[in-house]
PDB file of C-alpha atoms in Angstrom:
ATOM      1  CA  UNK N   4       0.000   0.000   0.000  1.00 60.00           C
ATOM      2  CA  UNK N   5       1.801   3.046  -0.993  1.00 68.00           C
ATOM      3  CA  UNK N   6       0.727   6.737   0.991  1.00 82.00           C
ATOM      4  CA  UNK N   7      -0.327   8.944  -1.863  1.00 92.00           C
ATOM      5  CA  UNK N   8      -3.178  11.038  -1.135  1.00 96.00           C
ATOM      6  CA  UNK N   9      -5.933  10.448  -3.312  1.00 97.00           C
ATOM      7  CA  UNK N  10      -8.622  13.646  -3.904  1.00 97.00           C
ATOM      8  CA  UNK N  11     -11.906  12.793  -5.623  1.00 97.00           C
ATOM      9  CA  UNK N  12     -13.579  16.122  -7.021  1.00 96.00           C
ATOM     10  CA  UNK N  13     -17.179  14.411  -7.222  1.00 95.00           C
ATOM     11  CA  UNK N  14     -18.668  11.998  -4.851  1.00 95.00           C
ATOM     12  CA  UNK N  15     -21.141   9.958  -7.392  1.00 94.00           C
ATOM     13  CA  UNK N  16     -21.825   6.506  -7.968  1.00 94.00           C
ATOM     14  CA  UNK N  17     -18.686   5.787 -10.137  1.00 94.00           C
ATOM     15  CA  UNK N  18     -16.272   7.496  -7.445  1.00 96.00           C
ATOM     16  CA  UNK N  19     -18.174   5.681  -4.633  1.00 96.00           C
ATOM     17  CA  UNK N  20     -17.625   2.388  -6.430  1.00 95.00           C
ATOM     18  CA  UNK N  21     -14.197   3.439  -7.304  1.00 95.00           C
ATOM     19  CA  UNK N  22     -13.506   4.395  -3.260  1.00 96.00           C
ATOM     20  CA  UNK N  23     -15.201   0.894  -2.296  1.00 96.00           C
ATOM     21  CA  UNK N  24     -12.674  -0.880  -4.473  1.00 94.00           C
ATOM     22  CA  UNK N  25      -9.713   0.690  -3.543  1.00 94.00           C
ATOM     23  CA  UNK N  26     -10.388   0.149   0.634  1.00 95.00           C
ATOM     24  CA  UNK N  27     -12.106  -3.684  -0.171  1.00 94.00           C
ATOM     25  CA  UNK N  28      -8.756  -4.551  -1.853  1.00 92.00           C
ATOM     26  CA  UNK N  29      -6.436  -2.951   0.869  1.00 92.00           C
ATOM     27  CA  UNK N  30      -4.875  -0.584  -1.877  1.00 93.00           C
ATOM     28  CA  UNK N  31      -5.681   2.831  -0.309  1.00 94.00           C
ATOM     29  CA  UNK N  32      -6.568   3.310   3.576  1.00 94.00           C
ATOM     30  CA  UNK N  33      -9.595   5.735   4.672  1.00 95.00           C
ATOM     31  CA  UNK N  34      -6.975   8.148   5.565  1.00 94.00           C
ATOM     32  CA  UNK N  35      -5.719   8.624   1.858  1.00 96.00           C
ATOM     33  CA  UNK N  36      -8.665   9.551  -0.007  1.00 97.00           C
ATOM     34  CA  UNK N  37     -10.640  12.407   0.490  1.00 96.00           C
ATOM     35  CA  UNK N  38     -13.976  13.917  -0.960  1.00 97.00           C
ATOM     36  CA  UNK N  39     -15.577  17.132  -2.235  1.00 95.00           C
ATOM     37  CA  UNK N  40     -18.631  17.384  -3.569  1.00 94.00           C
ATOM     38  CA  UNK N  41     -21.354  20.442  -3.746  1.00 92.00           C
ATOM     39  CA  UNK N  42     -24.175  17.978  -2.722  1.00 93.00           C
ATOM     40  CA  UNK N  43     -23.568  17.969   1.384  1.00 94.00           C
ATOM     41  CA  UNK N  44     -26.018  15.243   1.748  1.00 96.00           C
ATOM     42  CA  UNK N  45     -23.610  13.132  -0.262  1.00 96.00           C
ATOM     43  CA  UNK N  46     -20.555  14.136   1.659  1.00 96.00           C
ATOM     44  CA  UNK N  47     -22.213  12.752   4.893  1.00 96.00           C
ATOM     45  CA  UNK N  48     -22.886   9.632   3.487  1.00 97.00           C
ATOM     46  CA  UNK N  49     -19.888   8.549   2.331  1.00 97.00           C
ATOM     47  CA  UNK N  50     -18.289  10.092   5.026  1.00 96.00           C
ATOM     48  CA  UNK N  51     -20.087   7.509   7.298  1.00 96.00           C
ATOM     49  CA  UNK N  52     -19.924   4.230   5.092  1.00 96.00           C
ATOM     50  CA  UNK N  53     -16.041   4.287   4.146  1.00 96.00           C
ATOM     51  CA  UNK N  54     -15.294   6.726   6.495  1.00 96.00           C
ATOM     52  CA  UNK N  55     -12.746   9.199   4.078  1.00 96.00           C
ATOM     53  CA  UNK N  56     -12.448  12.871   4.751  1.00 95.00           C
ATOM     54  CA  UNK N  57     -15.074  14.778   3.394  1.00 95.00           C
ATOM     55  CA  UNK N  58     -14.583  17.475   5.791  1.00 90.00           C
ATOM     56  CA  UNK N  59     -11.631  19.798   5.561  1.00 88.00           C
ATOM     57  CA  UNK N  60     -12.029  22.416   2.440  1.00 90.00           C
ATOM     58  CA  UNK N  61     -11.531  21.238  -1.152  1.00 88.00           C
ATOM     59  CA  UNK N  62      -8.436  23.914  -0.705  1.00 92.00           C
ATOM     60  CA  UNK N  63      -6.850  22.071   1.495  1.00 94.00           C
ATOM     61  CA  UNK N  64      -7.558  18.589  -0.051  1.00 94.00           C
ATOM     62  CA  UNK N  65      -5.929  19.666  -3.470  1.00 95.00           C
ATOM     63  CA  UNK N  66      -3.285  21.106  -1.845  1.00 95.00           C
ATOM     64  CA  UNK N  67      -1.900  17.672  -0.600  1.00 95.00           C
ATOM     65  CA  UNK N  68      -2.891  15.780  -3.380  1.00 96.00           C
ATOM     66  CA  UNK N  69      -0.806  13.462  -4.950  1.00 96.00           C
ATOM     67  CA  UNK N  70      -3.507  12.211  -7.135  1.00 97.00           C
ATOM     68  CA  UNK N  71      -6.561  14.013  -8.196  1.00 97.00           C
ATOM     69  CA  UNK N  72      -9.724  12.323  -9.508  1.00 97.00           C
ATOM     70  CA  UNK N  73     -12.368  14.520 -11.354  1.00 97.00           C
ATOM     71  CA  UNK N  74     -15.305  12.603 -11.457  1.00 95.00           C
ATOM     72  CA  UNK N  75     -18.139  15.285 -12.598  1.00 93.00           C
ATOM     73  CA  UNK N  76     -20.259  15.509 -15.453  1.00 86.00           C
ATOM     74  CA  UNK N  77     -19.267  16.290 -18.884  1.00 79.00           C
ATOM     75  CA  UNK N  78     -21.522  19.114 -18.629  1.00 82.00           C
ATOM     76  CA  UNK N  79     -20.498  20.585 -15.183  1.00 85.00           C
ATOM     77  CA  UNK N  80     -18.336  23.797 -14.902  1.00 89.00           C
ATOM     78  CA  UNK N  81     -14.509  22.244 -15.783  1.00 91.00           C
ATOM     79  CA  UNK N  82     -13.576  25.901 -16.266  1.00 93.00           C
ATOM     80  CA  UNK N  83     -13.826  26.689 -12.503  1.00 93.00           C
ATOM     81  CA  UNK N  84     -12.740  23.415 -11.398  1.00 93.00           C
ATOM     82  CA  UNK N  85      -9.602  23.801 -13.341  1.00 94.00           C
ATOM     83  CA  UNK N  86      -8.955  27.048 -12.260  1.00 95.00           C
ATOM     84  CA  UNK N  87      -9.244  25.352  -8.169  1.00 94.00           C
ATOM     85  CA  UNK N  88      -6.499  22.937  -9.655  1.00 95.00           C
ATOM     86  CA  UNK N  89      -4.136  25.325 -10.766  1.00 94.00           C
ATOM     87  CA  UNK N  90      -4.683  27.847  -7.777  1.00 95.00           C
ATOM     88  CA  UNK N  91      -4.254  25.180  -4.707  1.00 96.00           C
ATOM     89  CA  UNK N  92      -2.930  22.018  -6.011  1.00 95.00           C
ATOM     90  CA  UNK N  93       0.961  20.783  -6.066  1.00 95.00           C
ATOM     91  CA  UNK N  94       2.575  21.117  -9.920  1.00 94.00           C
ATOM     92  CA  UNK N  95       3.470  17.214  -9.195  1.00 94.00           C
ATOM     93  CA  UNK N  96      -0.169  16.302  -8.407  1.00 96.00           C
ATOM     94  CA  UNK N  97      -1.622  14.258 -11.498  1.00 96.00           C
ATOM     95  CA  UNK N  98      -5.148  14.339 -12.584  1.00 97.00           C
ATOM     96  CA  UNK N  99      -6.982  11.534 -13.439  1.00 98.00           C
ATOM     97  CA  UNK N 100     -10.235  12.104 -15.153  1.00 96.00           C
ATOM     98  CA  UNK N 101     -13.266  10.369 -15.478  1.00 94.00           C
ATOM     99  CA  UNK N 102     -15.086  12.602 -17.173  1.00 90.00           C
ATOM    100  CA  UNK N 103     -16.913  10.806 -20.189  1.00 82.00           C
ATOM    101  CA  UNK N 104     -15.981  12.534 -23.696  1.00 81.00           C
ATOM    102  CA  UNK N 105     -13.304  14.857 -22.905  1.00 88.00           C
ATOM    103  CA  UNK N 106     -10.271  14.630 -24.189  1.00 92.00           C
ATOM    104  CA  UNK N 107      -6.631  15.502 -22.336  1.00 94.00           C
ATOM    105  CA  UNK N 108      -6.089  18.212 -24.645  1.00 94.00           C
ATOM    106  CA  UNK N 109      -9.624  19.705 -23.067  1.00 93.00           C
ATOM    107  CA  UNK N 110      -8.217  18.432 -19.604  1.00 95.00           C
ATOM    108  CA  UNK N 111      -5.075  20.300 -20.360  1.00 96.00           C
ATOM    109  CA  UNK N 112      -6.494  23.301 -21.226  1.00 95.00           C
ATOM    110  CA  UNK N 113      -8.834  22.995 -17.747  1.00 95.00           C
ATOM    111  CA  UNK N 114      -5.850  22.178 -15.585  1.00 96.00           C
ATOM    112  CA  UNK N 115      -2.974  22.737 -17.221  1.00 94.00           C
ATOM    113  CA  UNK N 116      -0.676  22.092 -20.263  1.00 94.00           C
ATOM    114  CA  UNK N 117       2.059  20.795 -18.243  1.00 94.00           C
ATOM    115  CA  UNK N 118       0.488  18.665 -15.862  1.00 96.00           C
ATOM    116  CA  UNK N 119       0.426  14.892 -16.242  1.00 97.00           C
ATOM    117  CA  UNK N 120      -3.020  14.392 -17.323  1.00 97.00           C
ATOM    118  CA  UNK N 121      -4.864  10.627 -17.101  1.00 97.00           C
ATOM    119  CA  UNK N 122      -7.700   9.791 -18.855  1.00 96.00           C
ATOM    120  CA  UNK N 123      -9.501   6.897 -17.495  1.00 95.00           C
ATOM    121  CA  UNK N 124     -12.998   5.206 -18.353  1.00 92.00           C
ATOM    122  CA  UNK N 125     -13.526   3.226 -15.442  1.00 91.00           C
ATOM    123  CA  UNK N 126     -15.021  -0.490 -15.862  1.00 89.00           C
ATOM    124  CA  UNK N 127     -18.443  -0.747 -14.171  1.00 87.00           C
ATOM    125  CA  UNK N 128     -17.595  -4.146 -12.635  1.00 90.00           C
ATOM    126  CA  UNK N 129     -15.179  -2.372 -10.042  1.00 87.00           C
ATOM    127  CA  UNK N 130     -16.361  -4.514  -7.042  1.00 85.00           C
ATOM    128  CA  UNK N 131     -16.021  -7.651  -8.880  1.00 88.00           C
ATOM    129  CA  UNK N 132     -12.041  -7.759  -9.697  1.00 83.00           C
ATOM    130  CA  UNK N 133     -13.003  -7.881 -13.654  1.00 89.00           C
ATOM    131  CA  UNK N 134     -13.386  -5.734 -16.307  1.00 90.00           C
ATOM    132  CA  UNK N 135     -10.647  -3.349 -18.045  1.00 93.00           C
ATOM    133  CA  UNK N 136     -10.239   0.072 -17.400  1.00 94.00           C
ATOM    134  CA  UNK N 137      -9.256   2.218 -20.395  1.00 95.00           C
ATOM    135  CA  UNK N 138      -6.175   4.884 -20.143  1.00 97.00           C
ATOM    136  CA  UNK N 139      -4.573   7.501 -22.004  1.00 97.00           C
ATOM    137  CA  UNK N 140      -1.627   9.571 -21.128  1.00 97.00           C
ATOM    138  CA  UNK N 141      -0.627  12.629 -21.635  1.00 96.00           C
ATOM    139  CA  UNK N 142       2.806  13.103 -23.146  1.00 96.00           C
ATOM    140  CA  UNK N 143       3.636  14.357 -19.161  1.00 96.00           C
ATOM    141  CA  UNK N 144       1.766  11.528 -17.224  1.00 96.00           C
ATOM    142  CA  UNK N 145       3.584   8.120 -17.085  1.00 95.00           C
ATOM    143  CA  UNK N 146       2.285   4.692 -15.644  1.00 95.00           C
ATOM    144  CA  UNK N 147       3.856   4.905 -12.584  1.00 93.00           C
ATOM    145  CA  UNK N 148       2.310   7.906 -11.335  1.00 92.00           C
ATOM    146  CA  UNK N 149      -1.383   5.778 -11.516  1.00 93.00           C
ATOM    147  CA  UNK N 150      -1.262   2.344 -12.354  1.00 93.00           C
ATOM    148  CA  UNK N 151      -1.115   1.375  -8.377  1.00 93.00           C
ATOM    149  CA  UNK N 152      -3.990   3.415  -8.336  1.00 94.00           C
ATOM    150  CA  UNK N 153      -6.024   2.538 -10.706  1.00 94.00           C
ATOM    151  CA  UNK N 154      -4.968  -1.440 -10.487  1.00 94.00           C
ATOM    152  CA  UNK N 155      -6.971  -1.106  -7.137  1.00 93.00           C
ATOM    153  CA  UNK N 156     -10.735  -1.152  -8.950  1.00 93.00           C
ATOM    154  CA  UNK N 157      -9.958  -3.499 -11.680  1.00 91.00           C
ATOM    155  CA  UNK N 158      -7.388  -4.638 -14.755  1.00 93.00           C
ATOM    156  CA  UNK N 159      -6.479  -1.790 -17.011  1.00 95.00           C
ATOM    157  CA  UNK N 160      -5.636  -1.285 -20.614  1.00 95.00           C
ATOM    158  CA  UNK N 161      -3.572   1.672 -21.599  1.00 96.00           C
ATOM    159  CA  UNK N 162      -4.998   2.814 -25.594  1.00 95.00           C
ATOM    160  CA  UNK N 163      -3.947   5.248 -28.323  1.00 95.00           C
ATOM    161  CA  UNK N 164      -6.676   8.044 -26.852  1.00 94.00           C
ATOM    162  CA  UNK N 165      -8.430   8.222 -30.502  1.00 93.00           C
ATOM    163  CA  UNK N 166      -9.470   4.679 -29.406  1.00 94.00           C
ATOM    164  CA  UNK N 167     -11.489   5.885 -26.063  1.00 92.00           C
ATOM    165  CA  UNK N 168     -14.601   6.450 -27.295  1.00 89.00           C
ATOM    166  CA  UNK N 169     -14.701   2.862 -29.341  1.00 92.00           C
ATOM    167  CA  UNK N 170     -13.726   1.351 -25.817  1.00 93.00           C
ATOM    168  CA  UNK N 171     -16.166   3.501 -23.954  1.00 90.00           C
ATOM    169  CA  UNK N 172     -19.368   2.128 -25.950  1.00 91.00           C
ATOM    170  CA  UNK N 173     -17.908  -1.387 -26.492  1.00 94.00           C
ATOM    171  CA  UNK N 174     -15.772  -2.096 -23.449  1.00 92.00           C
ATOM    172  CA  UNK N 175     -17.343   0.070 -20.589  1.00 89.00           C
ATOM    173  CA  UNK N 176     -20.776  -0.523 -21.484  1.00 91.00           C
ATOM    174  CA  UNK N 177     -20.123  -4.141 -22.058  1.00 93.00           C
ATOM    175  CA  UNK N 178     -21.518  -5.554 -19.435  1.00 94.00           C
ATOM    176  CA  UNK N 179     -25.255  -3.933 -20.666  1.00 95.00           C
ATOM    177  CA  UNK N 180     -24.955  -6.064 -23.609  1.00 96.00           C
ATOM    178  CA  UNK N 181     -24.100  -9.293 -21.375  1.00 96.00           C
ATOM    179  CA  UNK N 182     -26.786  -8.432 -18.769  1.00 96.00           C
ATOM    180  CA  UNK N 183     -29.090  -7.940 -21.513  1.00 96.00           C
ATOM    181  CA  UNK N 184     -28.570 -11.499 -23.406  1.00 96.00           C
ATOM    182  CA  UNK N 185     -28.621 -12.885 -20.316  1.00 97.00           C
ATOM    183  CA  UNK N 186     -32.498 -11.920 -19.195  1.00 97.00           C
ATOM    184  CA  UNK N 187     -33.345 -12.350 -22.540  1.00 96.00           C
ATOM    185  CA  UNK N 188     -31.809 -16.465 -22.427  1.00 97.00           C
ATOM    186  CA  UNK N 189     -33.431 -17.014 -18.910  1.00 98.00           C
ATOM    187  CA  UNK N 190     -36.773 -15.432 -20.268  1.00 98.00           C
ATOM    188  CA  UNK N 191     -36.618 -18.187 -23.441  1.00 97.00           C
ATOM    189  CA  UNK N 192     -35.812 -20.847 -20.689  1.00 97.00           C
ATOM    190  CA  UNK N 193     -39.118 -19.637 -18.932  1.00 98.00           C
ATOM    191  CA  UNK N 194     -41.163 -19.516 -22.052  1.00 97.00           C
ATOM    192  CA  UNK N 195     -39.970 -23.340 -23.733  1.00 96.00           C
ATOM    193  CA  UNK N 196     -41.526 -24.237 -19.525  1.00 97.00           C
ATOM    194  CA  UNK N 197     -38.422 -24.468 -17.061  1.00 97.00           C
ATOM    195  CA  UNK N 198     -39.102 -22.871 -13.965  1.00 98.00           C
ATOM    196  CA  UNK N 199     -37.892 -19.186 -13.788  1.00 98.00           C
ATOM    197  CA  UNK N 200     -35.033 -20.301 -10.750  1.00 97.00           C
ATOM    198  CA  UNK N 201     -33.904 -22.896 -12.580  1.00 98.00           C
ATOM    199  CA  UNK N 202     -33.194 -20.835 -15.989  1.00 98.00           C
ATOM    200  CA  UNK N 203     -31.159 -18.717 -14.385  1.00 98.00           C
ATOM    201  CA  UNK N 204     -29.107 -20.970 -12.567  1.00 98.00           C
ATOM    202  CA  UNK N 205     -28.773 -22.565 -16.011  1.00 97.00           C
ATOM    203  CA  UNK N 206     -27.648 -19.651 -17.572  1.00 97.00           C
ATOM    204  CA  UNK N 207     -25.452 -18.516 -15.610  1.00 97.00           C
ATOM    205  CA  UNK N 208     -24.125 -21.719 -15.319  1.00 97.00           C
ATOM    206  CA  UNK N 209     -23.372 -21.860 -19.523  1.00 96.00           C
ATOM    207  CA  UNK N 210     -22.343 -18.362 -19.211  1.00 96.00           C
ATOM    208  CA  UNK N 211     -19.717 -19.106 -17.065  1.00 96.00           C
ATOM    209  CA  UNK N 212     -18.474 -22.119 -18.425  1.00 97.00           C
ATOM    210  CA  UNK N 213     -18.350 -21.252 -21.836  1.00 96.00           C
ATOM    211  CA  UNK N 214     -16.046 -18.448 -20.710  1.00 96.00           C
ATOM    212  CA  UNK N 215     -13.892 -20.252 -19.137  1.00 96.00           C
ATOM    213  CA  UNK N 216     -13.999 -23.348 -22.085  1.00 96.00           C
ATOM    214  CA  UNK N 217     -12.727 -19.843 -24.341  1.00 96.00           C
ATOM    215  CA  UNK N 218      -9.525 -18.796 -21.833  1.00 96.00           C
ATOM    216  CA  UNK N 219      -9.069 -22.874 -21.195  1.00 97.00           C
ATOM    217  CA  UNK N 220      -8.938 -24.174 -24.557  1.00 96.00           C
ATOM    218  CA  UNK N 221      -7.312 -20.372 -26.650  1.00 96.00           C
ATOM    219  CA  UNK N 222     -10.496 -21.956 -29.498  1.00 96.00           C
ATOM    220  CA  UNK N 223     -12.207 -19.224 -31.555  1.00 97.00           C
ATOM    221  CA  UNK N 224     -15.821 -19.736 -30.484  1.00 96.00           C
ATOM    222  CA  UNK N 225     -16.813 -20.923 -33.821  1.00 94.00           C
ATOM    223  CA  UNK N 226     -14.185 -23.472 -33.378  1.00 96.00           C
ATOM    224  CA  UNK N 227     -16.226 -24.015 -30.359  1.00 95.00           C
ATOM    225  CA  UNK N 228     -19.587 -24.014 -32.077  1.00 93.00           C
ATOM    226  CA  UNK N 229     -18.697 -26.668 -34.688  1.00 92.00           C
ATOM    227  CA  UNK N 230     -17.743 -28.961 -31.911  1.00 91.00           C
ATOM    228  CA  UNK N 231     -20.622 -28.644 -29.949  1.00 90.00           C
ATOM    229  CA  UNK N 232     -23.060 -29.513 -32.998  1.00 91.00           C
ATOM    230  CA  UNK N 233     -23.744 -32.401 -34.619  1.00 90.00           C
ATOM    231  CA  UNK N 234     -24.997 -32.227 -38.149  1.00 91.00           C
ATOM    232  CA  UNK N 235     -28.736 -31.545 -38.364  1.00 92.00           C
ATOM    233  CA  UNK N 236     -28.891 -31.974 -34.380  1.00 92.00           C
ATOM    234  CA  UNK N 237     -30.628 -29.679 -31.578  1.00 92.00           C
ATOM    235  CA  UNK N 238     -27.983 -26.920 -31.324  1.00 91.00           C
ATOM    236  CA  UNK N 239     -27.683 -26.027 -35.062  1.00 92.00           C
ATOM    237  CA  UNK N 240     -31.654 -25.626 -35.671  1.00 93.00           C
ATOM    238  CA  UNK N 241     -31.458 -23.233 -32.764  1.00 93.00           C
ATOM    239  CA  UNK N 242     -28.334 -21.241 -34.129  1.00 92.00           C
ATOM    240  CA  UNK N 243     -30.117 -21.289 -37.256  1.00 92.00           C
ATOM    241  CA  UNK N 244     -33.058 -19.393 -35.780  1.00 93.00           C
ATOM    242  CA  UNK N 245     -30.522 -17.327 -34.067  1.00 92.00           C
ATOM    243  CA  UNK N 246     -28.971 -16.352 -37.354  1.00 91.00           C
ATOM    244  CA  UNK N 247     -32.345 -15.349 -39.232  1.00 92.00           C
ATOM    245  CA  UNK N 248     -33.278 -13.171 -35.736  1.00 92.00           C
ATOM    246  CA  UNK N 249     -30.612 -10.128 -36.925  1.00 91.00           C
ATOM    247  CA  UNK N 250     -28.807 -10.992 -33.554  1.00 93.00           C
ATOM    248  CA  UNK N 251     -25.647 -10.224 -34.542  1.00 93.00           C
ATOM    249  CA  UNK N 252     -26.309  -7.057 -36.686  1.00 95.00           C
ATOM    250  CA  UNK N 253     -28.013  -5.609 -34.064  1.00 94.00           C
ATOM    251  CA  UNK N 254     -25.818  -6.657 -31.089  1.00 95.00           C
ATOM    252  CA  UNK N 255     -23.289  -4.376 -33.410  1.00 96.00           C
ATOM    253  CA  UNK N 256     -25.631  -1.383 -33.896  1.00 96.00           C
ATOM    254  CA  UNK N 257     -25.754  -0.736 -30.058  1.00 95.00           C
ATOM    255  CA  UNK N 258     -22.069  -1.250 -29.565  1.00 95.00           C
ATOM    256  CA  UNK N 259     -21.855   1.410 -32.506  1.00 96.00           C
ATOM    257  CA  UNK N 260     -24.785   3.744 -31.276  1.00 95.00           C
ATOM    258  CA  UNK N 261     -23.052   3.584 -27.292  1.00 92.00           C
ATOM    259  CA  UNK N 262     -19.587   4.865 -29.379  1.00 91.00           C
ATOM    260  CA  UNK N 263     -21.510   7.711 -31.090  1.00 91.00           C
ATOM    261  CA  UNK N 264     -23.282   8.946 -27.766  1.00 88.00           C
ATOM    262  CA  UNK N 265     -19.940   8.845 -26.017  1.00 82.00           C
ATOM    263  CA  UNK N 266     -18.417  11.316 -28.905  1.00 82.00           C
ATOM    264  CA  UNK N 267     -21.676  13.538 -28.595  1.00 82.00           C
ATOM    265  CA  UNK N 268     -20.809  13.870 -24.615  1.00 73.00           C
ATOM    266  CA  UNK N 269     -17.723  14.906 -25.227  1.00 67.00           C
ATOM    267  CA  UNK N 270     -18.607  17.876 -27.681  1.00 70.00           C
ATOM    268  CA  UNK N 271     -20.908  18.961 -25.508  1.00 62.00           C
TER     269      UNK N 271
END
């Protein structure tokens, strides 16, 4: 466990879940990580789960800072926020942003043209130990500076940042598309007559394991899919129907739709 002070500007649900993380996995204490946020209610209550500071001034929290998280809304005022940055924190202190659609040449002009700038779209599966975490350096920021850091809510990817917003809509909202298929499975389970409990179990169950048979075995799933079906048999008459239902096409016009609302955020 290293001693950097971590300041989150913005106490929502992706900086709680981020906070959670961090303490669950013994990578940051209570005592590094500290909160502002201009919704007091908020402050209080993470203040009393995880127990971090949300109490001295954001002045003073910047100003010992080692790493700075700005977890507000595309749309909130950056402008002020940067000008906070500059005023209070250390030149040292690196910011990592969260902040969907903006780029670090926006972040630099916010907080800085010579500041190490970190551009991070968090995985939504940060309590779980999966999911990858997309990053993108500034030509000032290096790995070192974060990777402890953000290594504590999940696996990470680093990425060219002209890939972010393809990794945003396919990567980061991933698990919407898995969540989705997998309702929509347990539902067909329900309406060919299994009990509701028992589809799911099932499901999950295949989900799992066919997972797993992928990382085991290092087969291309239609490797996979020509040796689970025999000619003519049960499991090709249902990929058949599977292939006529546009699954695939529009599996891929979400993915590409999520991409395109992730590029509108940012222009906003």
């Amino acid at each position: 466990m290293t001693k950097e002070k971590i300041h989150f500007i913005g106490g929502g649900q992706m900086a709680e879940a981020i906070i959670r993380a961090c303490i669950a996995n013994n990578t940051l204490s209570v005592n590094q990580i500290s909160v502002s946020d201009i919704n007091e209610t908020r402050l209080q209550f993470l203040n009393t789960k995880y127990g971090v500071d949300t109490e001295n001034s954001q002045e003073h929290n910047l100003s010992t800072a080692d790493v700075i998280v700005v977890a507000v809304r595309p749309q909130d005022d950056l402008t002020t926020l940067g000008q906070n940055v500059q005023q209070f924190a250390t030149a040292s202190a690196a910011i990592v942003s969260i902040v969907a659609g903006v780029t670090n040449d926006q972040l630099a002009g916010y907080f800085g043209v010579e500041r190490s700038i970190i551009r991070v779209i968090p995985n939504t599966l940060t309590d779980t130990g999966y999911g990858y975490s997309g990053v993108a350096l500034n030509a000032y920021a290096t790995r070192d500076q974060v990777e402890h850091f953000l290594l504590g809510f999940g696996k990470v990817q680093y990425l060219d940042e002209a890939l972010m917003d393809v990794f945003t809509g396919f990567g980061v909202a991933g698990p919407n598309y898995i969540y989705y298929f997998i309702e929509s499975l347990v539902d067909a389970g329900v309406l060919a007559g299994l009990p509701r409990e028992q589809a799911w179990k099932v499901a999950l169950e295949n989900m799992m394991g066919s997972v797993a048979m992928l990382q085991q075995t290092g087969l291309h799933p239609r490797q996979l899919l020509d040796i689970n079906n025999s000619p003519g048999g049960v499991g090709m008459h249902g990929l058949y129907e599977l292939n006529n239902s546009d699954f695939a096409a529009g599996l891929q016009r979400s993915v590409l739709a999520a991409v395109k609302r992730t590029t509108e955020l940012g222009v906003k």
